[in-house]
CSV table of C-alpha atoms in Angstrom, one decimal:
chain,number,residue,atom,x,y,z
A,416,UNK,CA,3.8,32.7,31.6
A,417,UNK,CA,4.4,29.0,32.0
A,418,UNK,CA,6.5,27.1,28.5
A,419,UNK,CA,7.2,23.9,27.6
A,420,UNK,CA,10.7,22.5,28.1
A,421,UNK,CA,11.0,21.1,24.9
A,422,UNK,CA,11.9,23.6,21.7
A,423,UNK,CA,9.4,23.8,18.8
A,424,UNK,CA,10.8,21.9,15.6
A,425,UNK,CA,9.7,22.7,12.2
A,426,UNK,CA,7.5,19.7,10.4
A,427,UNK,CA,10.8,18.8,7.8
A,428,UNK,CA,13.3,18.3,11.1
A,429,UNK,CA,10.7,16.7,12.8
A,430,UNK,CA,10.3,13.8,9.8
A,431,UNK,CA,13.9,13.5,9.3
A,432,UNK,CA,14.5,12.2,12.8
A,433,UNK,CA,11.9,9.6,12.5
A,434,UNK,CA,13.4,8.7,9.7
A,435,UNK,CA,16.9,8.6,10.9
A,436,UNK,CA,16.0,6.7,14.0
A,437,UNK,CA,14.2,4.2,12.4
A,438,UNK,CA,14.2,0.1,13.9
A,439,UNK,CA,16.2,-1.8,11.1
A,440,UNK,CA,14.2,-3.9,8.0
A,441,UNK,CA,14.3,-7.6,8.7
A,442,UNK,CA,13.7,-10.2,5.9
A,443,UNK,CA,12.1,-13.8,5.7
A,444,UNK,CA,10.3,-16.0,4.0
A,445,UNK,CA,6.5,-16.4,3.8
A,446,UNK,CA,4.5,-18.9,1.8
A,447,UNK,CA,2.7,-17.6,-1.6
A,448,UNK,CA,-0.8,-17.5,-0.2
A,449,UNK,CA,0.2,-14.6,2.8
A,450,UNK,CA,2.6,-12.6,0.6
A,451,UNK,CA,-0.3,-9.7,-1.0
A,452,UNK,CA,0.1,-6.4,0.6
A,453,UNK,CA,3.9,-6.9,1.6
A,454,UNK,CA,7.1,-6.0,-0.1
A,455,UNK,CA,10.0,-8.3,-2.0
A,456,UNK,CA,13.1,-8.1,-0.2
A,457,UNK,CA,15.1,-9.8,-3.6
A,458,UNK,CA,15.0,-9.6,-7.5
A,459,UNK,CA,12.5,-12.9,-8.7
A,460,UNK,CA,14.0,-14.5,-11.6
A,461,UNK,CA,11.5,-16.6,-13.6
A,462,UNK,CA,13.0,-19.9,-13.7
A,463,UNK,CA,11.3,-21.4,-16.7
A,464,UNK,CA,10.1,-19.2,-20.3
A,465,UNK,CA,6.5,-18.0,-20.3
A,466,UNK,CA,5.4,-19.7,-22.7
A,467,UNK,CA,7.4,-23.0,-21.8
A,468,UNK,CA,6.2,-24.5,-25.3
A,469,UNK,CA,5.1,-23.0,-28.8
A,470,UNK,CA,1.6,-21.9,-28.4
A,471,UNK,CA,-1.0,-21.3,-30.9
A,472,UNK,CA,-2.8,-17.6,-29.4
A,473,UNK,CA,-6.0,-19.1,-31.1
A,474,UNK,CA,-8.4,-22.0,-31.9
A,475,UNK,CA,-7.3,-23.0,-36.1
A,476,UNK,CA,-4.8,-24.9,-37.8
A,477,UNK,CA,-1.2,-25.0,-37.5
A,478,UNK,CA,0.1,-24.7,-41.5
A,479,UNK,CA,3.1,-23.7,-43.8
A,480,UNK,CA,2.5,-20.2,-44.1
A,481,UNK,CA,3.7,-21.0,-47.5
A,482,UNK,CA,1.5,-23.2,-48.7
A,483,UNK,CA,-1.0,-20.6,-49.1
A,484,UNK,CA,-5.1,-20.5,-49.4
A,485,UNK,CA,-6.6,-24.0,-50.8
A,486,UNK,CA,-7.6,-27.5,-49.4
A,487,UNK,CA,-6.0,-29.1,-46.0
A,488,UNK,CA,-5.6,-32.7,-45.4
A,489,UNK,CA,-6.5,-32.3,-41.4
A,490,UNK,CA,-3.6,-34.5,-39.9
A,491,UNK,CA,-5.2,-34.6,-36.0
A,492,UNK,CA,-5.8,-32.1,-33.5
A,493,UNK,CA,-3.5,-30.8,-30.3
A,494,UNK,CA,-5.5,-29.7,-27.4
A,495,UNK,CA,-4.5,-27.3,-24.4
A,496,UNK,CA,-2.5,-29.1,-21.6
A,497,UNK,CA,-2.5,-32.5,-23.5
A,498,UNK,CA,1.1,-34.2,-24.2
A,499,UNK,CA,1.0,-34.0,-28.3
A,500,UNK,CA,2.5,-37.1,-30.8
A,501,UNK,CA,4.8,-35.4,-32.8
A,502,UNK,CA,2.8,-34.6,-36.6
A,503,UNK,CA,5.5,-33.5,-39.7
A,504,UNK,CA,3.6,-31.2,-42.0
A,505,UNK,CA,4.0,-31.7,-45.3
A,506,UNK,CA,2.0,-29.6,-48.0
A,507,UNK,CA,-0.8,-28.8,-47.4
A,508,UNK,CA,-1.7,-30.8,-44.7
A,509,UNK,CA,-2.4,-28.5,-41.0
A,510,UNK,CA,-3.5,-29.9,-37.4
A,511,UNK,CA,-6.0,-28.3,-35.5
A,512,UNK,CA,-5.1,-27.0,-32.9
A,513,UNK,CA,-6.8,-25.0,-29.3
A,514,UNK,CA,-5.7,-21.5,-28.1
A,515,UNK,CA,-3.0,-22.6,-25.4
A,516,UNK,CA,-2.5,-25.7,-27.1
A,517,UNK,CA,1.2,-26.7,-28.0
A,518,UNK,CA,2.0,-25.6,-31.9
A,519,UNK,CA,4.0,-28.9,-34.6
A,520,UNK,CA,7.7,-27.6,-35.0
A,521,UNK,CA,7.1,-28.1,-38.4
A,522,UNK,CA,4.1,-25.4,-38.7
A,523,UNK,CA,5.0,-21.7,-38.6
A,524,UNK,CA,1.6,-20.2,-38.7
A,525,UNK,CA,-2.2,-20.7,-37.5
A,526,UNK,CA,-5.5,-20.1,-39.4
A,527,UNK,CA,-8.3,-18.9,-37.5
A,528,UNK,CA,-11.2,-21.2,-37.1
A,529,UNK,CA,-13.2,-18.0,-38.8
A,530,UNK,CA,-10.8,-18.1,-42.2
A,531,UNK,CA,-11.8,-22.1,-42.7
A,532,UNK,CA,-14.4,-24.0,-43.9
A,533,UNK,CA,-14.8,-28.0,-43.4
A,534,UNK,CA,-15.1,-29.5,-46.4
A,535,UNK,CA,-15.0,-33.5,-45.7
A,536,UNK,CA,-15.9,-34.9,-42.0
A,537,UNK,CA,-16.0,-38.3,-41.1
A,538,UNK,CA,-19.1,-40.2,-39.4
A,539,UNK,CA,-17.5,-39.2,-35.8
A,540,UNK,CA,-17.5,-35.4,-36.8
A,541,UNK,CA,-13.8,-35.4,-37.1
A,542,UNK,CA,-12.6,-33.1,-39.8
A,543,UNK,CA,-10.7,-35.1,-42.4
A,544,UNK,CA,-10.2,-32.2,-45.2
A,545,UNK,CA,-10.5,-28.5,-44.7
A,546,UNK,CA,-10.4,-25.8,-47.1
A,547,UNK,CA,-8.1,-22.4,-45.9
A,548,UNK,CA,-9.5,-19.1,-47.5
A,549,UNK,CA,-6.3,-15.9,-46.3
A,550,UNK,CA,-2.6,-16.1,-46.6
A,551,UNK,CA,-1.4,-16.5,-43.2
A,552,UNK,CA,2.4,-14.7,-42.1
A,553,UNK,CA,4.8,-16.5,-41.1
A,554,UNK,CA,4.9,-16.4,-36.8
A,555,UNK,CA,1.2,-15.2,-36.9
A,556,UNK,CA,-1.0,-16.0,-33.7
A,557,UNK,CA,2.2,-18.5,-32.6
A,558,UNK,CA,3.6,-17.3,-29.0
A,559,UNK,CA,6.5,-18.9,-29.0
A,560,UNK,CA,8.8,-20.1,-26.5
A,561,UNK,CA,10.2,-17.4,-24.1
A,562,UNK,CA,8.1,-14.5,-25.6
A,563,UNK,CA,6.0,-13.0,-22.6
A,564,UNK,CA,8.6,-14.4,-20.0
A,565,UNK,CA,12.4,-15.9,-20.9
A,566,UNK,CA,14.5,-18.0,-18.5
A,567,UNK,CA,16.4,-16.2,-16.2
A,568,UNK,CA,14.1,-12.8,-16.5
A,569,UNK,CA,13.7,-10.7,-13.7
A,570,UNK,CA,10.3,-10.1,-12.9
A,571,UNK,CA,9.7,-8.4,-10.0
A,572,UNK,CA,12.4,-6.5,-8.5
A,573,UNK,CA,13.0,-5.9,-4.9
A,574,UNK,CA,11.1,-3.0,-3.6
A,575,UNK,CA,8.1,-3.8,-5.6
A,576,UNK,CA,4.7,-4.0,-3.8
A,577,UNK,CA,2.3,-7.5,-3.5
A,578,UNK,CA,-0.5,-6.7,-4.9
A,579,UNK,CA,-3.1,-9.1,-7.0
A,580,UNK,CA,-0.8,-8.9,-10.0
A,581,UNK,CA,2.6,-9.5,-8.5
A,582,UNK,CA,0.8,-12.6,-6.9
A,583,UNK,CA,0.0,-13.7,-10.6
A,584,UNK,CA,3.5,-12.9,-11.8
A,585,UNK,CA,4.7,-15.1,-8.4
A,586,UNK,CA,2.3,-18.0,-9.4
A,587,UNK,CA,3.3,-18.1,-13.1
A,588,UNK,CA,7.1,-18.2,-12.7
A,589,UNK,CA,6.1,-20.8,-9.3
A,590,UNK,CA,8.0,-19.2,-6.8
A,591,UNK,CA,5.7,-20.6,-3.7
A,592,UNK,CA,7.8,-19.3,-0.9
A,593,UNK,CA,8.4,-15.4,-1.6
A,594,UNK,CA,11.1,-13.3,0.8
A,595,UNK,CA,9.3,-10.2,1.6
A,596,UNK,CA,9.8,-7.4,4.3
A,597,UNK,CA,8.4,-8.6,7.4
A,598,UNK,CA,6.2,-6.1,8.6
A,599,UNK,CA,6.0,-4.5,12.1
A,600,UNK,CA,4.3,-5.5,15.0
A,601,UNK,CA,2.5,-2.1,16.4
A,602,UNK,CA,0.7,-1.5,19.7
A,603,UNK,CA,-1.6,1.0,20.5
A,604,UNK,CA,-2.2,2.2,23.4
A,605,UNK,CA,-5.2,4.8,24.8
A,606,UNK,CA,-4.2,7.6,27.9
A,607,UNK,CA,-6.7,9.4,29.9
A,608,UNK,CA,-8.5,9.3,33.0
A,609,UNK,CA,-12.1,10.1,31.0
A,610,UNK,CA,-12.0,7.5,28.7
A,611,UNK,CA,-14.2,4.5,28.3
A,612,UNK,CA,-13.8,1.5,25.8
A,613,UNK,CA,-17.1,2.2,23.3
A,614,UNK,CA,-19.1,-0.6,24.5
A,615,UNK,CA,-18.7,1.0,28.5
A,616,UNK,CA,-22.3,3.3,29.8
A,617,UNK,CA,-20.7,7.3,30.1
A,618,UNK,CA,-20.7,8.6,33.3
A,619,UNK,CA,-20.4,12.2,34.1
A,620,UNK,CA,-16.9,13.3,32.9
A,621,UNK,CA,-16.1,10.5,30.8
A,622,UNK,CA,-15.5,10.0,26.9
A,623,UNK,CA,-15.7,6.9,24.8
A,624,UNK,CA,-12.1,6.3,23.4
A,625,UNK,CA,-12.5,6.9,19.6
A,626,UNK,CA,-8.3,6.8,19.1
A,627,UNK,CA,-7.4,3.3,19.6
A,628,UNK,CA,-10.5,2.2,17.3
A,629,UNK,CA,-9.4,4.6,14.5
A,630,UNK,CA,-5.6,3.8,14.6
A,631,UNK,CA,-5.7,0.3,14.7
A,632,UNK,CA,-8.5,0.2,11.5
A,633,UNK,CA,-5.9,2.6,10.3
A,634,UNK,CA,-3.0,0.1,10.5
A,635,UNK,CA,-5.5,-2.3,8.9
A,636,UNK,CA,-6.2,-0.4,6.2
A,637,UNK,CA,-2.7,-0.7,5.4
A,638,UNK,CA,-2.0,-3.9,5.8
A,639,UNK,CA,0.0,-4.0,9.4
A,640,UNK,CA,-0.7,-5.5,12.4
A,641,UNK,CA,-2.0,-3.7,15.7
A,642,UNK,CA,-2.4,-5.2,18.9
A,643,UNK,CA,-5.2,-3.3,21.2
A,644,UNK,CA,-3.7,-2.4,24.4
A,645,UNK,CA,-6.7,-1.0,26.2
A,646,UNK,CA,-6.7,2.4,27.8
A,647,UNK,CA,-4.3,3.6,30.4
A,648,UNK,CA,-5.1,5.9,33.5
A,649,UNK,CA,-2.9,8.6,33.3
A,650,UNK,CA,-1.0,8.1,36.7
A,651,UNK,CA,2.6,7.3,36.3
A,652,UNK,CA,2.8,3.7,38.0
A,653,UNK,CA,-0.1,2.5,35.4
A,654,UNK,CA,1.5,4.1,32.5
A,655,UNK,CA,4.6,2.8,33.6
A,656,UNK,CA,2.8,-1.4,33.4
A,657,UNK,CA,1.2,-0.6,30.4
A,658,UNK,CA,4.2,0.9,28.1
A,659,UNK,CA,6.1,-2.3,29.4
A,660,UNK,CA,3.8,-4.7,28.6
A,661,UNK,CA,3.7,-2.5,24.9
A,662,UNK,CA,7.4,-2.4,24.5
A,663,UNK,CA,7.5,-7.1,24.9
A,664,UNK,CA,4.7,-7.8,22.5
A,665,UNK,CA,5.8,-4.8,19.2
A,666,UNK,CA,8.7,-3.3,17.4
A,667,UNK,CA,6.7,0.1,17.5
A,668,UNK,CA,4.1,1.8,19.8
A,669,UNK,CA,1.5,4.2,19.4
A,670,UNK,CA,0.2,6.4,22.2
A,671,UNK,CA,-2.2,8.7,22.4
A,672,UNK,CA,-2.6,11.5,25.3
A,673,UNK,CA,-0.3,12.8,28.1
A,674,UNK,CA,1.5,14.8,26.1
A,675,UNK,CA,0.7,18.4,26.3
A,676,UNK,CA,0.8,20.2,29.5
A,677,UNK,CA,-1.7,18.9,31.5
A,678,UNK,CA,-1.4,18.7,35.1
A,679,UNK,CA,-1.7,15.0,34.8
A,680,UNK,CA,0.2,14.4,31.5
A,681,UNK,CA,2.9,12.1,32.6
A,682,UNK,CA,3.6,10.1,29.7
A,683,UNK,CA,7.2,11.8,28.8
A,684,UNK,CA,8.5,11.5,32.2
A,685,UNK,CA,8.1,8.0,32.5
A,686,UNK,CA,9.6,7.8,29.4
A,687,UNK,CA,12.8,9.2,30.7
A,688,UNK,CA,12.5,7.8,34.2
A,689,UNK,CA,11.5,4.1,33.7
A,690,UNK,CA,12.8,3.3,30.1
A,691,UNK,CA,15.6,5.2,29.8
A,692,UNK,CA,14.1,6.6,26.2
A,693,UNK,CA,15.6,9.4,23.8
A,694,UNK,CA,12.5,11.3,23.5
A,695,UNK,CA,13.9,13.2,20.5
A,696,UNK,CA,11.3,15.8,20.1
A,697,UNK,CA,8.8,16.6,22.0
A,698,UNK,CA,7.0,19.5,20.1
A,699,UNK,CA,6.5,20.5,16.4
A,700,UNK,CA,5.6,24.0,14.8
A,701,UNK,CA,2.6,22.7,12.8
A,702,UNK,CA,-1.7,22.4,13.8
A,703,UNK,CA,-2.8,20.0,14.3
A,704,UNK,CA,-0.3,17.6,16.7
A,705,UNK,CA,2.0,20.9,18.1
A,706,UNK,CA,2.6,18.3,21.4
A,707,UNK,CA,3.5,15.3,19.0
A,708,UNK,CA,6.1,13.3,20.5
A,709,UNK,CA,8.4,10.8,19.1
A,710,UNK,CA,11.3,8.6,21.1
A,711,UNK,CA,13.0,5.6,20.8
A,712,UNK,CA,14.5,3.1,23.5
A,713,UNK,CA,16.7,-0.1,23.9
A,714,UNK,CA,14.4,-2.4,25.7
A,715,UNK,CA,14.8,-5.7,27.9
A,716,UNK,CA,15.0,-8.1,25.0
A,717,UNK,CA,17.7,-5.2,23.9
A,718,UNK,CA,16.0,-4.6,21.2
A,719,UNK,CA,15.7,-0.9,19.9
A,720,UNK,CA,12.1,0.4,20.0
A,721,UNK,CA,9.9,3.1,18.4
A,722,UNK,CA,7.2,5.4,20.3
A,723,UNK,CA,4.8,7.5,18.5
A,724,UNK,CA,3.1,9.5,21.4
A,725,UNK,CA,0.6,11.8,19.6
A,726,UNK,CA,-1.9,13.6,20.9
A,727,UNK,CA,-5.2,12.9,22.4
A,728,UNK,CA,-7.4,15.2,20.2
A,729,UNK,CA,-9.1,12.1,17.6
A,730,UNK,CA,-8.0,14.8,14.6
A,731,UNK,CA,-4.4,15.5,15.6
A,732,UNK,CA,-3.5,11.6,16.5
A,733,UNK,CA,-4.9,11.0,12.8
A,734,UNK,CA,-3.4,13.6,10.9
A,735,UNK,CA,0.1,12.6,12.6
A,736,UNK,CA,-0.3,8.9,11.9
A,737,UNK,CA,-0.8,9.3,8.5
A,738,UNK,CA,2.8,12.6,8.6
A,739,UNK,CA,4.6,10.1,10.8
A,740,UNK,CA,3.8,6.8,12.0
A,741,UNK,CA,2.7,5.5,8.4
A,742,UNK,CA,5.2,6.9,6.5
A,743,UNK,CA,8.2,5.1,9.2
A,744,UNK,CA,6.4,2.0,9.3
A,745,UNK,CA,6.4,2.0,5.5
A,746,UNK,CA,10.3,2.6,5.2
A,747,UNK,CA,10.6,-0.4,7.8
A,748,UNK,CA,8.8,-2.9,5.5
A,749,UNK,CA,10.6,-2.0,2.7
A,750,UNK,CA,8.1,0.3,0.4
A,751,UNK,CA,10.1,2.3,-1.6
A,752,UNK,CA,8.0,5.3,-2.0
A,753,UNK,CA,6.6,5.7,2.2
A,754,UNK,CA,5.3,9.5,2.3
A,755,UNK,CA,2.1,10.2,1.1
A,756,UNK,CA,1.5,11.2,-3.0
A,757,UNK,CA,1.2,14.8,-3.3
A,758,UNK,CA,-0.3,16.7,-5.7
A,759,UNK,CA,-1.4,20.3,-6.6
A,760,UNK,CA,-5.1,21.5,-6.2
A,761,UNK,CA,-7.3,24.7,-6.7
A,762,UNK,CA,-8.8,25.6,-3.7
A,763,UNK,CA,-12.7,26.5,-3.7
A,764,UNK,CA,-13.0,29.1,-1.0
A,765,UNK,CA,-10.7,31.5,1.0
A,766,UNK,CA,-8.4,29.9,3.2
A,767,UNK,CA,-7.6,31.4,6.6
A,768,UNK,CA,-3.9,30.8,7.8
A,769,UNK,CA,-2.8,30.4,11.3
A,770,UNK,CA,0.3,31.3,12.2
A,771,UNK,CA,1.9,27.5,12.6
A,772,UNK,CA,2.1,25.3,9.2
A,773,UNK,CA,-1.7,24.1,9.3
A,774,UNK,CA,-3.0,20.5,7.4
A,775,UNK,CA,-6.6,20.4,6.9
A,776,UNK,CA,-9.0,17.9,6.5
A,777,UNK,CA,-10.4,18.5,2.3
A,778,UNK,CA,-12.3,16.6,-0.7
A,779,UNK,CA,-10.7,16.4,-3.9
A,780,UNK,CA,-13.3,16.8,-7.2
A,781,UNK,CA,-12.2,16.9,-11.2
A,782,UNK,CA,-14.1,18.7,-13.5
A,783,UNK,CA,-13.5,19.2,-17.4
A,784,UNK,CA,-12.9,22.6,-17.1
A,785,UNK,CA,-10.1,23.1,-14.8
A,786,UNK,CA,-6.8,21.7,-15.2
A,787,UNK,CA,-6.0,21.3,-11.6
A,788,UNK,CA,-8.6,19.2,-9.4
A,789,UNK,CA,-10.6,21.5,-6.8
A,790,UNK,CA,-10.3,21.0,-2.8
A,791,UNK,CA,-12.6,22.0,-0.3
A,792,UNK,CA,-12.1,21.7,3.5
A,793,UNK,CA,-14.7,19.4,5.1
A,794,UNK,CA,-15.8,22.1,7.6
A,795,UNK,CA,-14.8,23.1,11.4
A,796,UNK,CA,-11.4,22.0,11.8
A,797,UNK,CA,-10.8,21.9,15.3
A,798,UNK,CA,-8.7,19.2,16.4
A,799,UNK,CA,-11.3,17.2,18.6
A,800,UNK,CA,-14.3,17.2,15.6
A,801,UNK,CA,-13.7,13.8,14.0
A,802,UNK,CA,-16.4,13.8,11.5
A,803,UNK,CA,-13.5,16.4,9.6
A,804,UNK,CA,-12.6,13.1,8.7
A,805,UNK,CA,-15.7,11.6,7.6
A,806,UNK,CA,-15.6,12.4,4.0
A,807,UNK,CA,-12.3,13.6,3.6
A,808,UNK,CA,-9.5,12.1,1.2
A,809,UNK,CA,-6.7,14.4,1.4
A,810,UNK,CA,-5.1,16.6,3.9
A,811,UNK,CA,-4.6,20.3,2.7
A,812,UNK,CA,-0.9,21.3,3.4
A,813,UNK,CA,-1.0,25.0,4.2
A,814,UNK,CA,1.6,28.0,4.8
A,815,UNK,CA,2.1,29.6,8.1
A,816,UNK,CA,0.1,33.2,8.3
A,817,UNK,CA,3.9,35.1,8.8
A,818,UNK,CA,5.0,33.4,5.8
A,819,UNK,CA,1.8,33.9,3.3
A,820,UNK,CA,-0.4,36.4,5.1
A,821,UNK,CA,-3.9,35.8,6.8
A,822,UNK,CA,-5.5,33.7,4.0
A,823,UNK,CA,-5.1,32.2,0.9
A,824,UNK,CA,-8.0,33.6,-2.0
A,825,UNK,CA,-10.2,31.0,-3.4
A,826,UNK,CA,-8.5,29.5,-6.7
A,827,UNK,CA,-5.1,29.5,-5.3
A,828,UNK,CA,-3.0,26.4,-5.9
A,829,UNK,CA,-2.1,24.5,-2.7
A,830,UNK,CA,-0.1,21.2,-2.0
A,831,UNK,CA,-2.5,18.4,-1.1
A,832,UNK,CA,-1.6,14.7,0.1
A,833,UNK,CA,-3.5,11.5,-0.2
A,834,UNK,CA,-4.6,9.9,2.6
A,835,UNK,CA,-7.3,7.8,1.4
A,836,UNK,CA,-9.3,6.3,-1.7
A,837,UNK,CA,-10.2,8.9,-4.3
């Protein structure tokens, strides 16, 4: 009976090994227009208060609240975006204001247009006298200086992901050069004598390579730059040459295939012999993904490189990308929460368990009756069946049959990992 020379380790141990052997995070400054999707590397403080002046919340009239309802002389008007001449309010006088315009220093409230009547206008339509119909309180419909954001206030914190609201805040406080964590560059290489590119005709014994396309798409979906490094034949010299190209052009290398126990699976030996790589693990107690391999090496540029050598089966490659590669990339990129979100869900049907902990592809749904979402698998879970990912938005994290018996009955509560939009 042939056995792998690599010890089988647990999922928890393998994830800890990866997270303890990452490359350091680099910080650089990018223009605001390029900051979306990055993680902020330093606290962002407001350089100015917002609003920087007393601003009207509504279209109406700036008044002294103490004067109450009655007839008012209109001294003039302030419009948004314009420099306003100084106007001093006296009893029963007012200034016309627009939403967002300045408010005279002597006014302490704004009366909305709807609560007034025009009494006298000149021949050009300029209001000269109005009747105010309501009583207003001091401070009504005025944004005071700094009422939204104080000068020096921390508006974004180190570790915040920059999405559209953060982009707006950065623009609001005038930060056009943004300190962010540098995203690692990732090279993706498929291996296998049987693989051809999708645009090539199929010959006997050949299949189209889907792993590279899938992984490059997953990288792009998650904001990372992926380099297409092609397909390598299962031959030591060609593998060495292709891996050298990958390491020279990236921080992290993802390969698929050539990590199991086939007579053409040379990847581990090439890594050790040609690159003096440290192979931290080569087998994991999981399904799918048992031959997943993680290695590090110091390359010619004297920089540490990460190598995620994933199984060649399409489902295995995608599952292990979500469990290992993406959390590692997110950690390097400064994400506070790099791992998939875990929630509890109720199984729709009975689920049969494997002796290895298994990650089944699943679909979550909600209804008004249940306090838990319902999860069902996407059908046949064989590791070569990429269709099992077609409608999946989660992975069911199932225990070993050695721990939980041969199956879980329907309506069991299980942990699921969110891996796609719900």
